[in-house]
Coordinates of C-alpha atoms and ligand atoms in Angstrom, one line a residue:
X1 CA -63.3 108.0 -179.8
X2 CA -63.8 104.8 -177.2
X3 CA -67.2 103.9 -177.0
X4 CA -68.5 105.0 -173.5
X5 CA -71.4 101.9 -173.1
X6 CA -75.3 102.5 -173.3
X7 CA -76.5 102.1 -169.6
X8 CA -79.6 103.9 -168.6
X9 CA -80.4 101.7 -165.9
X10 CA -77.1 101.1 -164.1
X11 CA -76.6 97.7 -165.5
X12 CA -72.9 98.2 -164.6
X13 CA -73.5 97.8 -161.0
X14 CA -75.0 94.6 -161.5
X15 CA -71.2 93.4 -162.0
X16 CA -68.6 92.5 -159.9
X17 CA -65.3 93.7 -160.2
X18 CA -64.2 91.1 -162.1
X19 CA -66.1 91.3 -164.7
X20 CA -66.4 95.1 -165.3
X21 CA -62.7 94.8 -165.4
X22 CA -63.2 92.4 -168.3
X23 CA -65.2 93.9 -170.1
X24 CA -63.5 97.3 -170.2
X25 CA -60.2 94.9 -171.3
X26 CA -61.9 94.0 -174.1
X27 CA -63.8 97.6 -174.8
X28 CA -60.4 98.4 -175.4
X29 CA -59.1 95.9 -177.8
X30 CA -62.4 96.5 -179.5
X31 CA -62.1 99.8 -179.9
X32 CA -58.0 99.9 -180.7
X33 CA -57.3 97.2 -183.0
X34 CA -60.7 95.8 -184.4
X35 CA -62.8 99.0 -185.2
X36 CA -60.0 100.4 -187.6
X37 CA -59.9 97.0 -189.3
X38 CA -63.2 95.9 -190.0
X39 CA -64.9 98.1 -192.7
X40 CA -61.7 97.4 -194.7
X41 CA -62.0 93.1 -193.9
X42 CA -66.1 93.6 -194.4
X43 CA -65.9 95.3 -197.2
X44 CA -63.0 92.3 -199.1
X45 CA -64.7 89.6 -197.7
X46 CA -61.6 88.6 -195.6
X47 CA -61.0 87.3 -192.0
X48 CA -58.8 88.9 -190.1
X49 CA -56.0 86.3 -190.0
X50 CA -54.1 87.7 -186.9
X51 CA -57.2 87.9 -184.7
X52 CA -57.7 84.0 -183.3
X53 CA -53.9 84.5 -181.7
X54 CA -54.9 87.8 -180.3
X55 CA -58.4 86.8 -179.0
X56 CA -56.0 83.5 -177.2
X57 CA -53.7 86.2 -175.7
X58 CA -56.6 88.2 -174.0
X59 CA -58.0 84.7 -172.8
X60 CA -61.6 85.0 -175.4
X61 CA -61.3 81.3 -176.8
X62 CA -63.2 78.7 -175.0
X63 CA -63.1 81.2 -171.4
X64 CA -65.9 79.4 -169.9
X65 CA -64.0 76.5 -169.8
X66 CA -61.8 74.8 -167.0
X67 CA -58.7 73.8 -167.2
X68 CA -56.1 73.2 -170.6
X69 CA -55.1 76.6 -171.2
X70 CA -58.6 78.4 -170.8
X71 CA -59.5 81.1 -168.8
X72 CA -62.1 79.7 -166.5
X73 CA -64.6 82.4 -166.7
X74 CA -68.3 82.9 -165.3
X75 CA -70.6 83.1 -167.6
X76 CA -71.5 86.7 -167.2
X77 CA -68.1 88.2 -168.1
X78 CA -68.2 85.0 -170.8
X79 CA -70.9 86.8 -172.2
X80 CA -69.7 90.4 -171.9
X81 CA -67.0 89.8 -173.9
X82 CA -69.1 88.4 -176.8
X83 CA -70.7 91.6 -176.6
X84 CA -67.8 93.7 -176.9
X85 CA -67.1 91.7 -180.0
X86 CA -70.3 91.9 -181.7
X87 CA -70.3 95.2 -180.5
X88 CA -67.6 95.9 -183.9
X89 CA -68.9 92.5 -185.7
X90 CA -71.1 89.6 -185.7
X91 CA -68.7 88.0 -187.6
X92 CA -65.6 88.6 -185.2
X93 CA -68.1 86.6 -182.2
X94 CA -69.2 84.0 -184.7
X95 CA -65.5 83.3 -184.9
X96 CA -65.3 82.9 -181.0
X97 CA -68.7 81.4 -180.6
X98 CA -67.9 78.6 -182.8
X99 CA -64.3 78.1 -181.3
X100 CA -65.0 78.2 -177.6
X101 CA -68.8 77.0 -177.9
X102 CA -69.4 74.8 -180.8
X103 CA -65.7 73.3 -180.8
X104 CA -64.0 73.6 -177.5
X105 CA -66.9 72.9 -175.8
X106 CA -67.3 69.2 -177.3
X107 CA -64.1 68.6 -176.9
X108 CA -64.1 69.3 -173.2
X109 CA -67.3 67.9 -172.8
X110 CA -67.6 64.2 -174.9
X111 CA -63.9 64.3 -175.6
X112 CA -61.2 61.5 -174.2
X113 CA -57.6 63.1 -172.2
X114 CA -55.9 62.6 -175.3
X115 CA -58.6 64.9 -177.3
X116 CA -58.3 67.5 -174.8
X117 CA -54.8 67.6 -174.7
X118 CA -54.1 67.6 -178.1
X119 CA -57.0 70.0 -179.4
X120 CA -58.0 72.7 -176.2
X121 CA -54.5 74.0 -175.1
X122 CA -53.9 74.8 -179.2
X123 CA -57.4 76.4 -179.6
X124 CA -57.4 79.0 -176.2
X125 CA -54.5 80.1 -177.7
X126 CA -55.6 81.0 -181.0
X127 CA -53.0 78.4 -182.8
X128 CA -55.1 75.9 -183.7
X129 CA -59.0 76.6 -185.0
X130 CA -62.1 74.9 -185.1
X131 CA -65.4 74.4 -186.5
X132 CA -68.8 72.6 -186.1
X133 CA -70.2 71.0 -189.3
X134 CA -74.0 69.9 -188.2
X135 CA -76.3 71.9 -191.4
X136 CA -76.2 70.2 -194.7
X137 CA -77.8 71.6 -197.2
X138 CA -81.3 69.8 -197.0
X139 CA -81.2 69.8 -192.9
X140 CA -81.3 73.4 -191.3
X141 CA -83.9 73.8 -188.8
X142 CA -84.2 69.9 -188.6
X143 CA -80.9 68.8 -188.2
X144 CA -82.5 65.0 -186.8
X145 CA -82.8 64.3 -191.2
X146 CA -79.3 64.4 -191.5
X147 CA -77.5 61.9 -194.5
X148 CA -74.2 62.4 -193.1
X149 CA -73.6 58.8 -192.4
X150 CA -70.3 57.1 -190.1
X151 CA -69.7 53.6 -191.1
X152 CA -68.0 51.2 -188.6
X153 CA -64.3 49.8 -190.4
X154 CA -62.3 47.5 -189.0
X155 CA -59.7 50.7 -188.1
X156 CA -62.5 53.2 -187.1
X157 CA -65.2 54.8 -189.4
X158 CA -65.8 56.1 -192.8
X159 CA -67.9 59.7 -193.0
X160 CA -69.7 60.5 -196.6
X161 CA -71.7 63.2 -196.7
X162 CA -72.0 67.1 -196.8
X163 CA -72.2 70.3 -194.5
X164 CA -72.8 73.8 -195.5
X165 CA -72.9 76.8 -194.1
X166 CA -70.1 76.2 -191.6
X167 CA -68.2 79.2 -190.2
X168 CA -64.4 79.0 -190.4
X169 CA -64.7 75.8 -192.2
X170 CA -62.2 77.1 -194.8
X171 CA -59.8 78.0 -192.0
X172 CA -60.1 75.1 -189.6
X173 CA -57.3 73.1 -188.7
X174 CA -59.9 70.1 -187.2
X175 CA -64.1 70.2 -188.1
X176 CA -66.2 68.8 -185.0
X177 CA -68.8 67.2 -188.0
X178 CA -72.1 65.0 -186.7
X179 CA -73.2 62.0 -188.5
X180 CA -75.5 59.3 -188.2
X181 CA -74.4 55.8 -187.6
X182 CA -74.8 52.4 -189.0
X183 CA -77.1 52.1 -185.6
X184 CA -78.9 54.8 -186.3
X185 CA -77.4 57.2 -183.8
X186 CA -75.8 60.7 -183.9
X187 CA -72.2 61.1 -183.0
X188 CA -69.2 63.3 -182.8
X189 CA -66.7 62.8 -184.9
X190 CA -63.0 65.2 -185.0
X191 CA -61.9 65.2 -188.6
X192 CA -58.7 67.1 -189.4
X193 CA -57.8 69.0 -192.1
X194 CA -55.8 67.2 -194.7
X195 CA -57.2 63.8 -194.1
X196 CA -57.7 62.2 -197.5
X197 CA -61.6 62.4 -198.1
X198 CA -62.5 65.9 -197.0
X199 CA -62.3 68.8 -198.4
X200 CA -64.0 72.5 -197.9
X201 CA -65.2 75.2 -200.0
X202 CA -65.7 78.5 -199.1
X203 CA -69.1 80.2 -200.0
X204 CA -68.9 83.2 -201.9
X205 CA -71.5 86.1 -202.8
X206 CA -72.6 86.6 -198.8
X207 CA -73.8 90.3 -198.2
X208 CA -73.7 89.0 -194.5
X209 CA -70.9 88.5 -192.3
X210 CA -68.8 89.4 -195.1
X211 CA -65.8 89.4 -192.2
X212 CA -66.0 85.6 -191.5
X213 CA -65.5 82.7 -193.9
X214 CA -68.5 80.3 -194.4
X215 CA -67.8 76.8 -196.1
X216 CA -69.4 73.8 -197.2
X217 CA -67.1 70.5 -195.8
X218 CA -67.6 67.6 -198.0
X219 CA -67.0 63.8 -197.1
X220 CA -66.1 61.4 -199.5
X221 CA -65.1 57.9 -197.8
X222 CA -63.1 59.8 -195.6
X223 CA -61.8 57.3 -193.6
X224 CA -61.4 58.1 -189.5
X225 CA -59.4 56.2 -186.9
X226 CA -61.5 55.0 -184.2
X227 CA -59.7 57.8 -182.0
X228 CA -61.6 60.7 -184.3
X229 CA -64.8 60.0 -182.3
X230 CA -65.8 61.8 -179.4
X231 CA -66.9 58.8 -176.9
X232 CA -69.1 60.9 -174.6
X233 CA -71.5 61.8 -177.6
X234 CA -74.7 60.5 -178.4
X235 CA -77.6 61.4 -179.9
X236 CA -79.3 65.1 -181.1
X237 CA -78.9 66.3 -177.5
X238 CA -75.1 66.2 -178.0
X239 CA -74.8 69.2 -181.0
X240 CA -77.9 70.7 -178.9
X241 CA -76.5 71.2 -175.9
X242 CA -73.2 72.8 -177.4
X243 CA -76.0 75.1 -179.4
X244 CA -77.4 76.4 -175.9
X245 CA -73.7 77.5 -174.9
X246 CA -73.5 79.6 -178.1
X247 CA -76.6 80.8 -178.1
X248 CA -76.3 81.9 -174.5
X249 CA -73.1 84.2 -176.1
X250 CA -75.1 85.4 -179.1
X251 CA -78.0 86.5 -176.3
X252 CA -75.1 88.9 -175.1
X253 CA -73.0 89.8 -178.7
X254 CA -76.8 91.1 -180.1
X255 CA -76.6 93.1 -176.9
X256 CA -73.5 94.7 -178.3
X257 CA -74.2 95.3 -182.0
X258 CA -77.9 97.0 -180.9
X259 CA -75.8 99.4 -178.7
X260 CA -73.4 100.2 -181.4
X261 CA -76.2 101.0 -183.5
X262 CA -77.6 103.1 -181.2
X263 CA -75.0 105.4 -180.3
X264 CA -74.1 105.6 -183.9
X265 CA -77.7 106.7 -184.5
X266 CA -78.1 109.2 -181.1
X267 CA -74.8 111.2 -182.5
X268 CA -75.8 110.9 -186.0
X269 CA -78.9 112.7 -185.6
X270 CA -77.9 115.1 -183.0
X271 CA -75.2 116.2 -185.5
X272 CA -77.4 116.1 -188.4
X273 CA -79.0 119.6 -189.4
X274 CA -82.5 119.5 -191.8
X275 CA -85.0 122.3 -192.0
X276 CA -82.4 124.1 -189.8
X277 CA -82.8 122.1 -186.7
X278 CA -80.5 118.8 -185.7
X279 CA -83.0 116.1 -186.3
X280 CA -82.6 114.9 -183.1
X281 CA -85.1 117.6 -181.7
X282 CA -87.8 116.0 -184.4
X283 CA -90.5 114.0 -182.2
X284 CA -90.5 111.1 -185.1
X285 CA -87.0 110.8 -184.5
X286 CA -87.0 111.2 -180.5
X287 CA -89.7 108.5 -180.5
X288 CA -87.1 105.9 -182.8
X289 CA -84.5 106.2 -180.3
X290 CA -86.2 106.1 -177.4
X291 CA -87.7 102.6 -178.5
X292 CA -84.4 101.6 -179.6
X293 CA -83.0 102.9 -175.3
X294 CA -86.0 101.1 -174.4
X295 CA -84.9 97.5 -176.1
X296 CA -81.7 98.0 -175.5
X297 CA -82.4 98.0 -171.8
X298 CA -84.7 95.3 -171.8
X299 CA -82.0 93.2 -173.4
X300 CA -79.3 94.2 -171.3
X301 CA -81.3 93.0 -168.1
X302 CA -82.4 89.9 -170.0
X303 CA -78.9 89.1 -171.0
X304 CA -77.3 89.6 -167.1
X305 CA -80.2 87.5 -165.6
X306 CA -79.8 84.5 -167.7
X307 CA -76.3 85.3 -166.8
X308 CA -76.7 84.8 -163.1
X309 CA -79.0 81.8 -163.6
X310 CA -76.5 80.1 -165.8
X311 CA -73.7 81.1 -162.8
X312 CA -76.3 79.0 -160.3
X313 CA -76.5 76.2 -163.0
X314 CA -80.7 77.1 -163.5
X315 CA -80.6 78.2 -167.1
X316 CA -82.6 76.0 -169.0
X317 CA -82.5 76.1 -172.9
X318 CA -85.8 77.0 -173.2
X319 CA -84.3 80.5 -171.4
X320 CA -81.7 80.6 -173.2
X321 CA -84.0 80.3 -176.5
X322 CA -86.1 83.5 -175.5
X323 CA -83.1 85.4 -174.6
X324 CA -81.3 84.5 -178.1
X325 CA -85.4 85.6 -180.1
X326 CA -85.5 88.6 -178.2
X327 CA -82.1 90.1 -178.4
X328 CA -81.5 89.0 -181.7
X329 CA -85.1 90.6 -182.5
X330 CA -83.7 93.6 -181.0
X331 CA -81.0 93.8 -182.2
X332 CA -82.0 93.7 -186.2
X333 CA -84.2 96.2 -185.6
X334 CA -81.9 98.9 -184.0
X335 CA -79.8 98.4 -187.0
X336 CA -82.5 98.9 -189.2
X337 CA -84.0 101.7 -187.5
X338 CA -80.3 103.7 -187.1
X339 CA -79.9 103.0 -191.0
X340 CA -82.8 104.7 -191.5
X341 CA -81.8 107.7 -189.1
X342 CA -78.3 108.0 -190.9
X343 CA -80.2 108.2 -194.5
X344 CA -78.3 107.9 -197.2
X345 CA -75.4 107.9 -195.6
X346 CA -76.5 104.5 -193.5
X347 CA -76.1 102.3 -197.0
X348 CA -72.1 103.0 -196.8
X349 CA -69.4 101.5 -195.3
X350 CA -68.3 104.7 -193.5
X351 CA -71.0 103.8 -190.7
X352 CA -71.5 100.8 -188.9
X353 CA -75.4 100.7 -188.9
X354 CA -75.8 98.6 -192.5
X355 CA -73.0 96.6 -191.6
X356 CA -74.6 95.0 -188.2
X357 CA -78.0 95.0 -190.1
X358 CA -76.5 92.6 -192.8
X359 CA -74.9 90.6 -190.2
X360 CA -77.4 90.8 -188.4
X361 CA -79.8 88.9 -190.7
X362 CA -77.7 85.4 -190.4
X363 CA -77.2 85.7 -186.9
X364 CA -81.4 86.0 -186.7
X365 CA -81.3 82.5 -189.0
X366 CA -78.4 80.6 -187.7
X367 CA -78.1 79.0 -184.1
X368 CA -81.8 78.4 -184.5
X369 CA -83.8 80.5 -186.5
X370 CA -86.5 83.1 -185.1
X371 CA -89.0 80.7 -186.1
X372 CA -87.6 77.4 -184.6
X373 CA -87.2 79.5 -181.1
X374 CA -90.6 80.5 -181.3
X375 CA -91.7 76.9 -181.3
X376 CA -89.6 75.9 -178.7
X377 CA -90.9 78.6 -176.6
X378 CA -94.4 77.6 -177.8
X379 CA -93.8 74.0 -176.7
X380 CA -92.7 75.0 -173.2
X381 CA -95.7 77.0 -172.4
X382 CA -98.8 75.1 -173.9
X383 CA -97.1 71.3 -173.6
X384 CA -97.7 70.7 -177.1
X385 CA -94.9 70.3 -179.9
X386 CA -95.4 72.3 -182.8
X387 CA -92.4 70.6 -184.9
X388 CA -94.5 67.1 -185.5
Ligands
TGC1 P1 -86.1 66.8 -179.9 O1 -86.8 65.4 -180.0 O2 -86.8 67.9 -179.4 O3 -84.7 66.6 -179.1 C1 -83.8 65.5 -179.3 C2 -83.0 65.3 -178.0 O4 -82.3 66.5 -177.7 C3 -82.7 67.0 -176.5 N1 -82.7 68.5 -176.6 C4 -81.8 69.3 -176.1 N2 -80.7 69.0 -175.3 C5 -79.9 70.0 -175.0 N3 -80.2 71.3 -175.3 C6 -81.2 71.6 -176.1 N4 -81.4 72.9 -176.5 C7 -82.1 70.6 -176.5 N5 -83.2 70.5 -177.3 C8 -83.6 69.3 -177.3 C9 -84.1 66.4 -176.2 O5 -84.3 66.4 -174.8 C10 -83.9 65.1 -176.8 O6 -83.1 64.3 -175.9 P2 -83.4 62.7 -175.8 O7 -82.5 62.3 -174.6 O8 -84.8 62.5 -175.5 O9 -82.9 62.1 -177.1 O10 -85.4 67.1 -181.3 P3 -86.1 67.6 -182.7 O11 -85.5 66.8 -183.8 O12 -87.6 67.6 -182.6 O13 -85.6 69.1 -182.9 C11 -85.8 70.0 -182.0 C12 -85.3 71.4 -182.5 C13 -86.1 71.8 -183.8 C14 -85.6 72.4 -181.5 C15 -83.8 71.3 -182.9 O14 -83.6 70.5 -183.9 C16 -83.2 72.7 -183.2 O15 -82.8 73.4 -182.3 N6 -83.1 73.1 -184.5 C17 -82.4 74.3 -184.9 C18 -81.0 73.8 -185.5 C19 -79.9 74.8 -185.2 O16 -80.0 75.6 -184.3 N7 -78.9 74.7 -185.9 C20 -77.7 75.5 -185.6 C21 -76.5 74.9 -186.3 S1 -75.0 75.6 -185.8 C22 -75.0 77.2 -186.2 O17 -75.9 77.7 -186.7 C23 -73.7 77.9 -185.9 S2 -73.8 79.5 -186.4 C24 -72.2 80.0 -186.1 C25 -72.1 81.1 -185.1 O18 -72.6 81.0 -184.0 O19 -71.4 82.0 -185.5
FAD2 P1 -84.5 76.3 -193.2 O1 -84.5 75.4 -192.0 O2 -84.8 75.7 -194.5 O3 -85.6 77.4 -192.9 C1 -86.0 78.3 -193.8 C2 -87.3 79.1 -193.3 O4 -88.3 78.1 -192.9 C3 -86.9 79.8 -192.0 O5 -87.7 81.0 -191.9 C4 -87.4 78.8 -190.9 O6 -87.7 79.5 -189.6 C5 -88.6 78.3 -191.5 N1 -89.0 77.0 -190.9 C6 -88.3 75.8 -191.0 N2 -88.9 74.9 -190.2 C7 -90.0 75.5 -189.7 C8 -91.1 75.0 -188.8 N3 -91.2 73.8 -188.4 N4 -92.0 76.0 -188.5 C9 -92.0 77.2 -189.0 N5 -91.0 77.7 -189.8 C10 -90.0 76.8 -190.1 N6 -74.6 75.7 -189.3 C11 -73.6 74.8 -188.7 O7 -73.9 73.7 -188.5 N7 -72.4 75.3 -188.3 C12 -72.1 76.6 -188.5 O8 -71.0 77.0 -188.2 C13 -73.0 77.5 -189.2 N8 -72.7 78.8 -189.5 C14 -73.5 79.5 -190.2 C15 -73.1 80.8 -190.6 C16 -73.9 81.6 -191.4 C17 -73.5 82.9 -192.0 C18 -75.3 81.1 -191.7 C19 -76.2 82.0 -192.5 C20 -75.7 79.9 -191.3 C21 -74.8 79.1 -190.5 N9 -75.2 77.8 -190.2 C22 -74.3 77.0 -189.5 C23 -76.4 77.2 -190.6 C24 -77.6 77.7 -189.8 O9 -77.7 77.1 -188.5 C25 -78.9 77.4 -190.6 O10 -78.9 78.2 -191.7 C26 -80.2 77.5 -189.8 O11 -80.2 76.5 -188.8 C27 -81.4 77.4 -190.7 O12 -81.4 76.4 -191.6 P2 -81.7 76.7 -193.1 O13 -80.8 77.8 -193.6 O14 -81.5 75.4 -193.8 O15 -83.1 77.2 -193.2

């Protein structure tokens, strides 16, 4: 059955044509091709190969983005359509997030012609995929210790070093990997796959985005021509600012997984017969989904007004930080609370509600962890910076 949307305070009217239009494109696809795939993919620990070329057909990869094959989008029906995605799996809209946010995005924005041209046409279609190497494994939430070093040659640089955690890295044709210079300074760097030096390994054991593939990408004199690095980059604020377009989407794909486990949980329970009543009509249960309505909502509004902002060019990070904590907060806890609705039948595969609560727990630790938005948050209200 297509899923009919959760919107108690007619957030739909709130949208242009446009982007309605958009979104019920991609409720669609959603609901055709990726629903009856995922369990199977989640439950293998496998990507769906065939889903970068069809996320380029419908215009998904990099849409926010001008020109070189992308769709040009606003950033409202940019972020509906991460919803719809996270709506089946955090792991499908990691896969976008990463190519059109942390990859394409670089590319467009500290890239030369040549870069674009060789790299953005290729990746809005789906042909060619990306990733964004900035975690290593002793630099997480602090990403300004990183030993990933770029040394200066006479032909261009040489990158040693590692990066883990990286989604897609096992799948990526070219890695957008920061590293610290011989000057001290952070840079961009496009390193492709095959060159002599580098090589990825994917991580297994995840109970989390079991759908996605997450790699370490290690360096060893991996020598770069001088045309690998991205000239417009400079410093922490480069990676940053690509992390404020993706966490912008992730605002609006926790939007999507909370309301999937909510109408998972509403039917469940109003289905569900114990003591010879559905357990819908039990107050304890009435007062679970409510709050879940109630977040949901708040979320939805959150995620459309950062929207508009963002469409005016006012959204600062520090927005985008509170949006990304509160939705992610919601989010994690509608899949926990619909679990626990479902009983024992929310631990299987057959439901989606322990699916998005496993996914959900890397999506509330990556792209900034709860924690780290906290303090940013903190910062911007009281003036004074918790992280020294
Ligand atoms: P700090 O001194 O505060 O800042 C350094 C420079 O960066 C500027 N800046 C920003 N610029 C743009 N956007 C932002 N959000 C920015 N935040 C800071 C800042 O103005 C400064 O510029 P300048 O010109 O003065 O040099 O840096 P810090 O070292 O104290 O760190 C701040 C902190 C902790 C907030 C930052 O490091 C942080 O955000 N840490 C979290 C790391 C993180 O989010 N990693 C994510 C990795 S990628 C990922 O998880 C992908 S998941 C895949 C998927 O989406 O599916
Ligand atoms: P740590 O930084 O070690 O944090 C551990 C705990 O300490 C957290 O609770 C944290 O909030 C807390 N903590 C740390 N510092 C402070 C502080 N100052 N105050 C209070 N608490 C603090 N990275 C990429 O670069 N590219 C990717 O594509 C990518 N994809 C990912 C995919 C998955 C599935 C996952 C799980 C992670 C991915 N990451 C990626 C990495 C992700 O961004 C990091 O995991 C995240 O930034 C946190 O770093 P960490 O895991 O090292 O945790």
């Amino acid at each position: 059955m297509s899923f009919r949307g959760v919107d108690y305070y007619a957030t739909d009217e709130l949208l242009t044509d446009e982007e309605r239009l958009i979104r019920d494109t991609f409720r669609r696809f959603v609901d055709d091709e990726l629903m009856p795939i995922v369990a199977g993919h989640f439950r293998a620990g496998t990507f769906p190969r065939e889903l970068p070329a069809r996320l380029g057909e419908l215009g998904a990869l990099g849409a926010s983005l001008q020109g070189y094959g992308c769709a040009g989008l606003g950033p409202v029906a940019y972020g509906l359509i991460m919803q719809e995605l996270e709506r089946c799996d955090s792991g499908f809209r990691s896969f976008a997030s990463v190519q059109g946010s942390l990859v394409m995005y670089p590319i467009h924005s500290y890239g030369t012609e040549e870069q674009k041209q060789r790299w953005l046409p290729a990746m809005a279609a789906g042909r060619a995929i990306g990733c964004f190497g900035l975690t290593e494994p002793d630099f997480g939430s602090n990403p300004s210790g990183m030993r990933t070093t770029a040394t200066r040659t006479n032909t261009g640089w040489v990158l040693n070093g590692e990066k883990r955690w990286i989604t897609s890295g096992g799948l990526a044709d070219v890695a957008v990997v920061w590293a610290r210079t011989s000057e001290g300074e952070i840079r961009g760097f496009l390193v492709e796959r095959g060159t002599k030096g580098f090589a990825t390994h994917d991580i297994e054991g995840k109970f989390s985005l079991r759908a996605s593939v997450t790699s370490e990408l290690i360096f060893e004199d991996c020598h770069l021509p001088e045309s690998a690095i991205l000239p417009g980059s400079g410093g922490l604020k480069s990676p940053l600012s690509c992390l404020n377009q993706a966490r912008y989407g992730i605002s609006w794909g926790a939007v999507g997984a909370a309301m999937a486990c909510y109408e998972e949980a509403l039917s469940y329970t109003k289905e569900r017969v114990q003591f010879r009543r559905p357990i819908a009509g039990y107050q304890l249960v009435q007062a679970k989904l409510v709050g879940m309505l109630e977040d949901i909502t708040n979320s939805q509004l959150l995620a459309w007004r950062l929207g508009r902002l963002k469409e005016a060019g006012r959204a600062r990070p520090q927005q985008v930080s509170l949006a990304k904590r509160h939705n992610v907060r919601v989010a994690l806890e509608a899949a926990r609370t619909a679990r626990d609705l479902l009983g024992a039948n929310g631990v299987t595969d057959e439901y989606q509600a322990g699916r998005h609560m496993c996914n959900l727990e890397s999506v509330f630790t990556y792209e900034g962890t709860d924690h780290i938005h906290t303090l940013i948050l903190g910062q911007d209200i009281t003036g004074i910076n918790a992280f020294e």
